Tab-separated table of C-alpha atoms in Angstrom:
chain	number	residue	atom	x	y	z
A	30	MET	CA	7.282	-8.229	-57.602
A	31	THR	CA	6.529	-11.542	-59.241
A	32	SER	CA	3.280	-11.476	-61.185
A	33	ILE	CA	0.869	-13.978	-62.666
A	34	GLY	CA	-1.492	-12.889	-65.393
A	35	GLY	CA	-0.429	-9.302	-64.846
A	36	ALA	CA	-1.162	-9.346	-61.089
A	37	GLU	CA	1.405	-9.421	-58.309
A	38	MET	CA	1.369	-12.743	-56.498
A	39	VAL	CA	2.994	-11.480	-53.302
A	40	ASP	CA	3.221	-7.856	-52.266
A	41	TRP	CA	6.292	-8.297	-50.083
A	42	ASN	CA	6.278	-4.732	-48.796
A	43	LEU	CA	2.687	-5.098	-47.682
A	44	ALA	CA	3.532	-8.410	-45.999
A	45	VAL	CA	6.198	-6.623	-43.946
A	46	ALA	CA	3.902	-3.706	-43.111
A	47	THR	CA	1.058	-6.026	-42.098
A	48	ALA	CA	3.251	-8.199	-39.886
A	49	ILE	CA	4.748	-5.204	-38.125
A	50	ARG	CA	1.317	-3.671	-37.571
A	51	LEU	CA	-0.200	-6.887	-36.169
A	52	VAL	CA	2.695	-8.320	-34.169
A	53	ARG	CA	2.121	-8.412	-30.436
A	54	PRO	CA	3.891	-5.784	-28.355
A	55	GLY	CA	7.009	-6.972	-26.584
A	56	PRO	CA	7.476	-7.167	-22.816
A	57	ASP	CA	7.413	-3.972	-20.809
A	58	VAL	CA	11.009	-2.791	-20.378
A	59	SER	CA	12.523	0.609	-19.878
A	60	ARG	CA	14.931	2.105	-22.402
A	61	ASP	CA	17.858	1.470	-20.051
A	62	GLU	CA	16.767	-2.148	-19.529
A	63	ALA	CA	16.486	-2.652	-23.284
A	64	ARG	CA	19.986	-1.300	-23.847
A	65	ALA	CA	21.334	-3.576	-21.117
A	66	VAL	CA	19.661	-6.632	-22.685
A	67	VAL	CA	21.111	-5.832	-26.122
A	68	ALA	CA	24.593	-5.316	-24.680
A	69	GLU	CA	24.439	-8.559	-22.705
A	70	LEU	CA	23.247	-10.579	-25.702
A	71	ARG	CA	26.137	-9.228	-27.762
A	72	ARG	CA	28.605	-10.215	-25.019
A	73	HIS	CA	27.094	-13.678	-24.730
A	74	ALA	CA	27.162	-14.180	-28.494
A	75	LYS	CA	30.852	-13.311	-28.542
A	76	ALA	CA	31.658	-15.535	-25.559
A	77	SER	CA	29.689	-18.390	-27.108
A	78	GLU	CA	32.024	-18.510	-30.103
A	79	GLU	CA	34.919	-19.906	-28.076
A	80	HIS	CA	32.696	-22.175	-25.970
A	81	VAL	CA	31.134	-23.770	-29.054
A	82	ARG	CA	34.367	-24.075	-31.058
A	83	SER	CA	36.157	-25.649	-28.114
A	84	PHE	CA	33.390	-28.168	-27.467
A	85	THR	CA	32.670	-29.082	-31.099
A	86	ARG	CA	36.257	-28.745	-32.407
A	87	MET	CA	34.754	-27.292	-35.586
A	88	VAL	CA	37.429	-24.947	-36.882
A	89	PRO	CA	38.463	-25.449	-40.523
A	90	ASP	CA	42.054	-26.426	-41.157
A	91	GLY	CA	44.274	-23.540	-42.163
A	92	HIS	CA	41.947	-20.613	-41.548
A	93	GLU	CA	39.532	-19.064	-39.138
A	94	PRO	CA	35.785	-19.402	-39.891
A	95	GLU	CA	34.242	-16.510	-41.772
A	96	ASP	CA	33.181	-13.757	-39.414
A	97	THR	CA	29.462	-13.031	-39.444
A	98	PRO	CA	27.632	-10.150	-37.788
A	99	VAL	CA	25.442	-10.569	-34.716
A	100	LEU	CA	22.231	-8.553	-35.056
A	101	VAL	CA	20.151	-8.076	-31.919
A	102	VAL	CA	16.749	-7.231	-33.373
A	103	ASP	CA	13.201	-6.537	-32.305
A	104	ARG	CA	10.225	-8.351	-33.774
A	105	ALA	CA	9.979	-5.963	-36.711
A	106	GLY	CA	13.642	-6.560	-37.519
A	107	TRP	CA	13.066	-10.313	-37.519
A	108	VAL	CA	10.158	-9.870	-39.938
A	109	ARG	CA	12.222	-7.783	-42.356
A	110	ALA	CA	15.114	-10.253	-42.314
A	111	ASN	CA	12.881	-13.255	-42.944
A	112	VAL	CA	10.856	-11.637	-45.710
A	113	ALA	CA	14.153	-10.918	-47.450
A	114	GLY	CA	15.121	-14.572	-47.062
A	115	PHE	CA	11.755	-15.890	-48.259
A	116	ARG	CA	11.820	-13.588	-51.248
A	117	GLU	CA	15.226	-14.867	-52.291
A	118	LEU	CA	14.471	-18.560	-51.764
A	119	LEU	CA	11.029	-18.522	-53.365
A	120	LYS	CA	11.995	-16.524	-56.435
A	121	PRO	CA	12.504	-19.619	-58.669
A	122	LEU	CA	9.106	-21.024	-57.674
A	123	LEU	CA	7.337	-17.716	-58.197
A	124	ASP	CA	9.086	-17.268	-61.527
A	125	LYS	CA	7.867	-20.726	-62.519
A	126	MET	CA	4.311	-19.780	-61.615
A	127	GLN	CA	4.654	-16.567	-63.596
A	128	GLN	CA	5.384	-18.608	-66.707
A	129	ARG	CA	2.154	-20.560	-66.420
A	130	ARG	CA	-0.512	-19.560	-68.851
A	131	ALA	CA	-2.184	-16.367	-67.753
A	132	GLY	CA	-5.509	-17.827	-68.774
A	133	SER	CA	-5.370	-20.737	-66.320
A	134	ALA	CA	-7.986	-20.872	-63.580
A	135	GLY	CA	-5.393	-20.149	-60.918
A	136	GLY	CA	-4.031	-17.219	-62.877
A	137	ILE	CA	-7.467	-15.720	-63.295
A	138	VAL	CA	-8.301	-16.024	-59.610
A	139	LEU	CA	-4.971	-14.624	-58.522
A	140	GLY	CA	-5.379	-11.843	-61.018
A	141	SER	CA	-8.644	-10.882	-59.328
A	142	VAL	CA	-7.459	-11.400	-55.782
A	143	GLY	CA	-4.126	-9.693	-56.327
A	144	GLY	CA	-0.844	-9.682	-54.457
A	145	LYS	CA	-2.103	-7.302	-51.819
A	146	VAL	CA	-4.456	-9.877	-50.316
A	147	THR	CA	-1.703	-12.468	-50.402
A	148	GLY	CA	0.691	-9.997	-48.812
A	149	VAL	CA	-1.747	-9.309	-45.983
A	150	GLU	CA	-2.236	-13.018	-45.341
A	151	LEU	CA	1.504	-13.694	-45.353
A	152	GLY	CA	1.945	-10.758	-42.976
A	153	MET	CA	-0.549	-12.312	-40.566
A	154	LEU	CA	1.500	-15.500	-40.419
A	155	LEU	CA	4.750	-13.619	-39.929
A	156	SER	CA	3.210	-11.595	-37.100
A	157	PHE	CA	2.410	-14.858	-35.314
A	158	LEU	CA	5.897	-16.285	-35.747
A	159	ALA	CA	7.694	-13.020	-34.944
A	160	SER	CA	6.711	-13.202	-31.278
A	161	ARG	CA	7.951	-16.779	-30.868
A	162	VAL	CA	11.391	-17.064	-32.452
A	163	LEU	CA	14.298	-16.522	-30.045
A	164	GLY	CA	17.042	-16.426	-32.660
A	165	GLN	CA	18.271	-17.907	-35.909
A	166	TYR	CA	21.234	-18.045	-38.227
A	167	GLU	CA	19.963	-16.431	-41.437
A	168	THR	CA	22.018	-17.402	-44.450
A	169	PHE	CA	20.014	-16.960	-47.645
A	170	ALA	CA	19.039	-13.295	-47.910
A	171	PRO	CA	21.498	-10.916	-49.576
A	172	PRO	CA	23.115	-8.423	-47.176
A	173	THR	CA	21.854	-4.859	-47.104
A	174	ARG	CA	22.820	-1.727	-45.219
A	175	GLU	CA	19.999	-2.339	-42.720
A	176	LEU	CA	20.693	-6.070	-42.470
A	177	PRO	CA	24.437	-6.638	-43.000
A	178	GLY	CA	25.856	-10.081	-43.614
A	179	ALA	CA	29.197	-11.823	-43.925
A	180	PRO	CA	31.227	-10.651	-46.947
A	181	ALA	CA	31.214	-13.993	-48.757
A	182	SER	CA	28.127	-15.887	-47.605
A	183	GLY	CA	25.866	-13.072	-46.449
A	184	GLY	CA	25.157	-14.990	-43.234
A	185	ARG	CA	24.087	-13.231	-40.062
A	186	LEU	CA	23.089	-14.289	-36.555
A	187	LEU	CA	19.763	-12.852	-35.373
A	188	LEU	CA	18.834	-12.651	-31.682
A	189	VAL	CA	15.274	-11.454	-31.028
A	190	ALA	CA	15.667	-9.555	-27.770
A	191	PRO	CA	11.992	-9.011	-26.777
A	192	ASN	CA	11.180	-12.692	-27.276
A	193	ILE	CA	14.134	-13.804	-25.168
A	194	VAL	CA	13.069	-11.475	-22.356
A	195	HIS	CA	9.457	-12.631	-22.635
A	196	VAL	CA	10.350	-16.326	-22.381
A	197	GLU	CA	12.823	-15.913	-19.513
A	198	ARG	CA	10.139	-14.057	-17.545
A	199	GLU	CA	7.438	-16.557	-18.439
A	200	MET	CA	9.584	-19.492	-17.309
A	201	ASP	CA	10.912	-17.581	-14.276
A	202	VAL	CA	14.558	-18.485	-14.885
A	203	ALA	CA	17.778	-16.535	-14.300
A	204	PRO	CA	18.010	-13.975	-17.149
A	205	HIS	CA	21.818	-14.073	-17.402
A	206	ASP	CA	21.854	-17.862	-17.663
A	207	PHE	CA	18.961	-18.096	-20.113
A	208	ARG	CA	20.414	-15.487	-22.463
A	209	LEU	CA	23.744	-17.290	-22.597
A	210	TRP	CA	22.000	-20.637	-23.091
A	211	VAL	CA	20.077	-19.278	-26.095
A	212	CYS	CA	23.262	-17.792	-27.542
A	213	LEU	CA	25.019	-21.158	-27.279
A	214	HIS	CA	22.308	-22.763	-29.419
A	215	GLU	CA	22.331	-20.052	-32.070
A	216	GLU	CA	26.126	-19.800	-32.102
A	217	THR	CA	26.238	-23.518	-32.856
A	218	HIS	CA	24.240	-22.860	-36.011
A	219	ARG	CA	26.613	-20.077	-36.989
A	220	THR	CA	29.558	-22.410	-36.400
A	221	GLN	CA	27.947	-25.124	-38.513
A	222	PHE	CA	27.689	-22.828	-41.523
A	223	THR	CA	30.966	-20.953	-41.112
A	224	ALA	CA	33.109	-23.995	-40.330
A	225	VAL	CA	31.573	-26.154	-43.080
A	226	PRO	CA	31.971	-24.078	-46.267
A	227	TRP	CA	29.874	-26.354	-48.489
A	228	LEU	CA	26.859	-26.556	-46.161
A	229	ARG	CA	25.074	-23.386	-47.238
A	230	ASP	CA	25.264	-24.156	-50.962
A	231	HIS	CA	24.225	-27.753	-50.346
A	232	LEU	CA	21.171	-26.759	-48.328
A	233	GLU	CA	20.146	-24.101	-50.828
A	234	GLY	CA	20.598	-26.587	-53.652
A	235	GLU	CA	18.292	-29.074	-51.944
A	236	ILE	CA	15.643	-26.400	-51.352
A	237	GLN	CA	15.826	-25.280	-54.982
A	238	ALA	CA	15.614	-28.897	-56.145
A	239	PHE	CA	12.449	-29.267	-54.089
A	240	LEU	CA	10.945	-26.076	-55.504
A	241	ALA	CA	11.943	-26.993	-59.052
A	242	GLU	CA	9.826	-30.149	-58.804
A	243	THR	CA	6.799	-28.238	-57.508
A	244	ASP	CA	3.926	-28.486	-59.939
A	245	VAL	CA	1.271	-26.678	-57.990
A	246	ASP	CA	-1.145	-24.221	-59.491
A	247	PRO	CA	-1.386	-20.789	-57.889
A	248	MET	CA	-4.813	-21.597	-56.411
A	249	THR	CA	-3.282	-24.313	-54.223
A	250	VAL	CA	-0.699	-21.925	-52.784
A	251	LEU	CA	-3.403	-19.351	-52.129
A	252	GLU	CA	-5.578	-21.997	-50.473
A	253	ARG	CA	-2.772	-23.001	-48.072
A	254	LEU	CA	-2.066	-19.379	-47.226
A	255	ARG	CA	-5.738	-18.708	-46.538
A	256	GLU	CA	-6.050	-21.793	-44.327
A	257	ALA	CA	-3.182	-20.496	-42.231
A	258	ALA	CA	-4.582	-16.977	-42.049
A	259	GLN	CA	-8.047	-18.270	-41.108
A	260	SER	CA	-6.581	-20.361	-38.314
A	261	LEU	CA	-4.678	-17.345	-37.047
A	262	ALA	CA	-7.812	-15.188	-37.127
A	263	GLY	CA	-9.972	-17.868	-35.502
A	264	GLY	CA	-11.935	-18.223	-38.730
A	265	ARG	CA	-12.487	-21.975	-38.666
A	266	PRO	CA	-16.008	-23.165	-37.845
A	267	GLU	CA	-16.575	-24.078	-34.210
A	268	GLY	CA	-15.954	-27.741	-33.579
A	269	GLU	CA	-14.167	-28.385	-36.874
A	270	GLN	CA	-11.826	-31.304	-36.325
A	271	ASP	CA	-9.275	-30.616	-39.065
A	272	GLU	CA	-6.487	-28.588	-37.476
A	273	GLY	CA	-5.185	-27.525	-40.863
A	274	ARG	CA	-2.768	-29.027	-43.357
A	275	SER	CA	0.935	-28.416	-43.402
A	276	PHE	CA	2.461	-26.436	-46.248
A	277	VAL	CA	4.750	-29.407	-46.922
A	278	GLU	CA	1.669	-31.409	-47.889
A	279	ILE	CA	1.896	-29.622	-51.242
A	280	VAL	CA	4.488	-32.338	-52.042
A	281	GLN	CA	3.258	-34.221	-55.083
A	282	THR	CA	6.082	-36.124	-56.759
A	283	PRO	CA	8.391	-38.978	-55.742
A	284	GLU	CA	11.343	-36.701	-56.489
A	285	GLN	CA	10.015	-34.117	-54.044
A	286	ARG	CA	9.530	-36.747	-51.357
A	287	GLU	CA	13.153	-37.824	-51.785
A	288	VAL	CA	14.405	-34.242	-51.491
A	289	LEU	CA	12.169	-33.605	-48.483
A	290	GLY	CA	13.567	-36.709	-46.793
A	291	ARG	CA	17.116	-35.418	-47.263
A	292	LEU	CA	16.160	-31.945	-46.041
A	293	THR	CA	14.458	-33.407	-42.982
A	294	ALA	CA	17.611	-35.372	-42.148
A	295	VAL	CA	19.876	-32.318	-42.526
A	296	MET	CA	17.614	-30.102	-40.425
A	297	SER	CA	17.339	-32.794	-37.759
A	298	LEU	CA	21.131	-32.989	-37.663
A	299	LEU	CA	21.584	-29.206	-37.401
A	300	GLU	CA	18.924	-28.676	-34.755
A	301	GLY	CA	19.841	-31.761	-32.737
A	302	HIS	CA	23.517	-30.844	-32.848
A	303	ALA	CA	22.718	-27.344	-31.537
A	304	ASP	CA	20.688	-28.785	-28.652
A	305	PHE	CA	23.451	-31.280	-27.861
A	306	VAL	CA	26.113	-28.567	-27.852
A	307	MET	CA	24.254	-26.105	-25.661
A	308	ASP	CA	23.530	-28.856	-23.140
A	309	GLY	CA	27.125	-30.061	-23.316
A	310	VAL	CA	28.615	-26.625	-22.808
A	311	GLY	CA	25.887	-25.518	-20.426
A	312	PRO	CA	27.048	-27.142	-17.168
A	313	GLN	CA	30.424	-25.389	-17.484
A	314	VAL	CA	29.095	-21.864	-18.000
A	315	VAL	CA	25.353	-21.849	-17.203
A	316	PRO	CA	24.792	-22.712	-13.532
A	317	SER	CA	21.030	-23.245	-13.839
A	318	VAL	CA	21.118	-25.166	-17.133
A	319	GLY	CA	19.209	-28.137	-15.672
A	320	GLU	CA	16.272	-25.997	-14.601
A	321	ILE	CA	16.277	-24.070	-17.891
A	322	ARG	CA	16.309	-27.217	-20.001
A	323	GLU	CA	13.476	-28.842	-18.045
A	324	LYS	CA	11.216	-25.787	-18.196
A	325	PHE	CA	12.030	-25.100	-21.839
A	326	GLN	CA	11.233	-28.666	-22.883
A	327	GLN	CA	7.904	-28.453	-21.097
A	328	ARG	CA	7.156	-25.181	-22.852
A	329	ARG	CA	8.078	-26.615	-26.258
A	330	ALA	CA	5.916	-29.663	-25.771
A	331	ARG	CA	2.705	-28.066	-24.628
A	332	GLY	CA	2.468	-24.945	-26.806
A	333	ALA	CA	0.551	-21.940	-25.535
A	334	SER	CA	-2.987	-22.671	-26.764
A	335	ARG	CA	-5.208	-24.593	-29.159
A	336	LEU	CA	-4.404	-21.919	-31.739
A	337	ASP	CA	-0.702	-22.625	-31.288
A	338	VAL	CA	-1.316	-26.343	-31.837
A	339	ALA	CA	-3.274	-25.669	-35.042
A	340	LEU	CA	-0.685	-23.297	-36.448
A	341	ARG	CA	2.252	-25.490	-35.479
A	342	LYS	CA	0.717	-28.316	-37.489
A	343	LEU	CA	-0.208	-26.076	-40.402
A	344	LEU	CA	3.236	-24.479	-40.650
A	345	GLY	CA	5.113	-27.735	-40.104
A	346	LEU	CA	6.426	-26.654	-36.686
A	347	ASP	CA	5.515	-30.009	-35.148
A	348	ALA	CA	8.021	-31.544	-37.532
A	349	LYS	CA	10.608	-29.037	-36.299
A	350	LEU	CA	10.020	-30.142	-32.699
A	351	ARG	CA	10.633	-33.737	-33.765
A	352	GLN	CA	13.828	-32.602	-35.483
A	353	TYR	CA	15.196	-31.247	-32.198
A	354	ARG	CA	14.413	-34.492	-30.408
A	355	ASP	CA	15.439	-37.015	-33.069
A	356	GLY	CA	18.539	-35.088	-34.115
A	357	GLU	CA	19.769	-34.713	-30.542
A	358	ARG	CA	19.374	-38.452	-29.985
A	359	PHE	CA	21.367	-39.151	-33.156
A	360	VAL	CA	24.228	-36.841	-32.150
A	361	ARG	CA	24.324	-38.140	-28.592
A	362	ALA	CA	24.419	-41.756	-29.758
A	363	VAL	CA	27.163	-41.169	-32.336
A	364	VAL	CA	29.355	-39.110	-29.994
A	365	GLY	CA	28.903	-41.770	-27.328
A	366	GLU	CA	30.064	-44.467	-29.736
A	367	VAL	CA	32.874	-42.805	-31.750
A	368	GLY	CA	33.606	-39.542	-29.884
A	369	MET	CA	33.418	-35.952	-31.070
A	370	GLU	CA	36.103	-36.352	-33.723
A	371	GLY	CA	34.289	-39.387	-35.053
A	372	PHE	CA	31.007	-37.544	-35.128
A	373	ASN	CA	32.612	-34.640	-37.002
A	374	ARG	CA	33.072	-36.880	-40.023
A	375	VAL	CA	29.449	-35.932	-40.666
A	376	TRP	CA	30.736	-32.574	-41.965
A	377	THR	CA	33.169	-34.083	-44.509
A	378	SER	CA	30.864	-33.813	-47.525
A	379	PRO	CA	27.189	-34.146	-48.495
A	380	ASN	CA	27.820	-37.892	-48.834
A	381	THR	CA	28.590	-38.229	-45.119
A	382	LEU	CA	25.415	-36.502	-43.967
A	383	PRO	CA	22.971	-38.930	-42.331
A	384	THR	CA	19.914	-40.078	-44.208
A	385	LYS	CA	16.472	-39.764	-42.677
A	386	ALA	CA	16.593	-43.477	-41.827
A	387	GLU	CA	20.038	-43.102	-40.236
A	388	ILE	CA	18.811	-40.288	-37.995
A	389	ALA	CA	16.519	-42.891	-36.423
A	390	LYS	CA	19.256	-45.572	-36.469
A	391	PRO	CA	22.629	-43.954	-35.654
A	392	ALA	CA	24.396	-47.320	-35.770
A	393	ASP	CA	23.632	-47.523	-39.493
A	394	TRP	CA	25.380	-44.181	-40.093
A	395	ILE	CA	28.374	-45.318	-38.049
A	396	ALA	CA	28.536	-48.537	-40.064
A	397	ARG	CA	28.352	-46.688	-43.377
A	398	VAL	CA	30.744	-43.809	-42.647
A	399	HIS	CA	33.187	-45.312	-40.150
A	400	ARG	CA	33.480	-49.009	-40.725
A	401	LYS	CA	33.731	-48.681	-44.485
A	402	ALA	CA	36.251	-45.848	-44.204
A	403	ASP	CA	38.316	-47.689	-41.601
A	404	SER	CA	38.279	-51.090	-43.275
């Protein structure tokens, strides 16, 4: 555990235990139904590989992409995987905080509050998110026996079975079609990272550059965490207008704003590309893709409740929704102008990734990457 002033800042084990204890129960399914869902998701994940590679043409020259495991998990499994990822990514920041003077005001308060309180509050947030995520490509946590990863990168594809079943029932769509549709999106993320060898290190480098510039005392981190936990517990005063501040509002320096702009552009590209691919492949293999897309977009836009709206803003999830929309528009515009092969120049190097401004103006990216290269 990382400590400040002799006290643990985050009790990661307690965060896991709290999230698992508080997470909502999954949909009511029999043991046989659960086994059938897991088996079908594995089949769809495997089938999606060829669909996505064929559509995107993203296979590295000279070798097959690195094979990564597909893990069909429950909500507790998702929590464990993400805590492992957070712990790895945040280690430099927590180490930096540890080096601050133990006698600082933040250190004293954290020393009295302790990592157990922080762990409980983090667990509350994870319990909220664990019932909403359908899947993800997890690339930063080191592989373990319980959570295996690819030999070189450690990457793994997570599909959260109870959440997929819950959403397909809530939207009243064909289960077979919806499960394949979700797998197409997540498989696109796996293809992005396995077919573009430099992408993982580049993204991690940008995140670490952002964290390295963070000059925030421990009290500020604790304050953000408590705001989120209070929102989750309904602890805000009745009628309070402030829906909470996003964690990214910790940004303080011009250097951090530059890094955040680059990260926003990359994430918009990755998410928009995944949406574009699953809609492009969908009509060939998912008969009800039109209905699924329409209902899913409506569900994304409205959220489930006022609490959802508050937490989406606080956790920066509203920005993620914009990334899906803006990134998909960028990919669609570029492919429409220069074709799939032309779009795939985006994966050449970090220098050919779009900027945040270019995400909004695809023609500027085309002018920079294509016209200069072709002149």
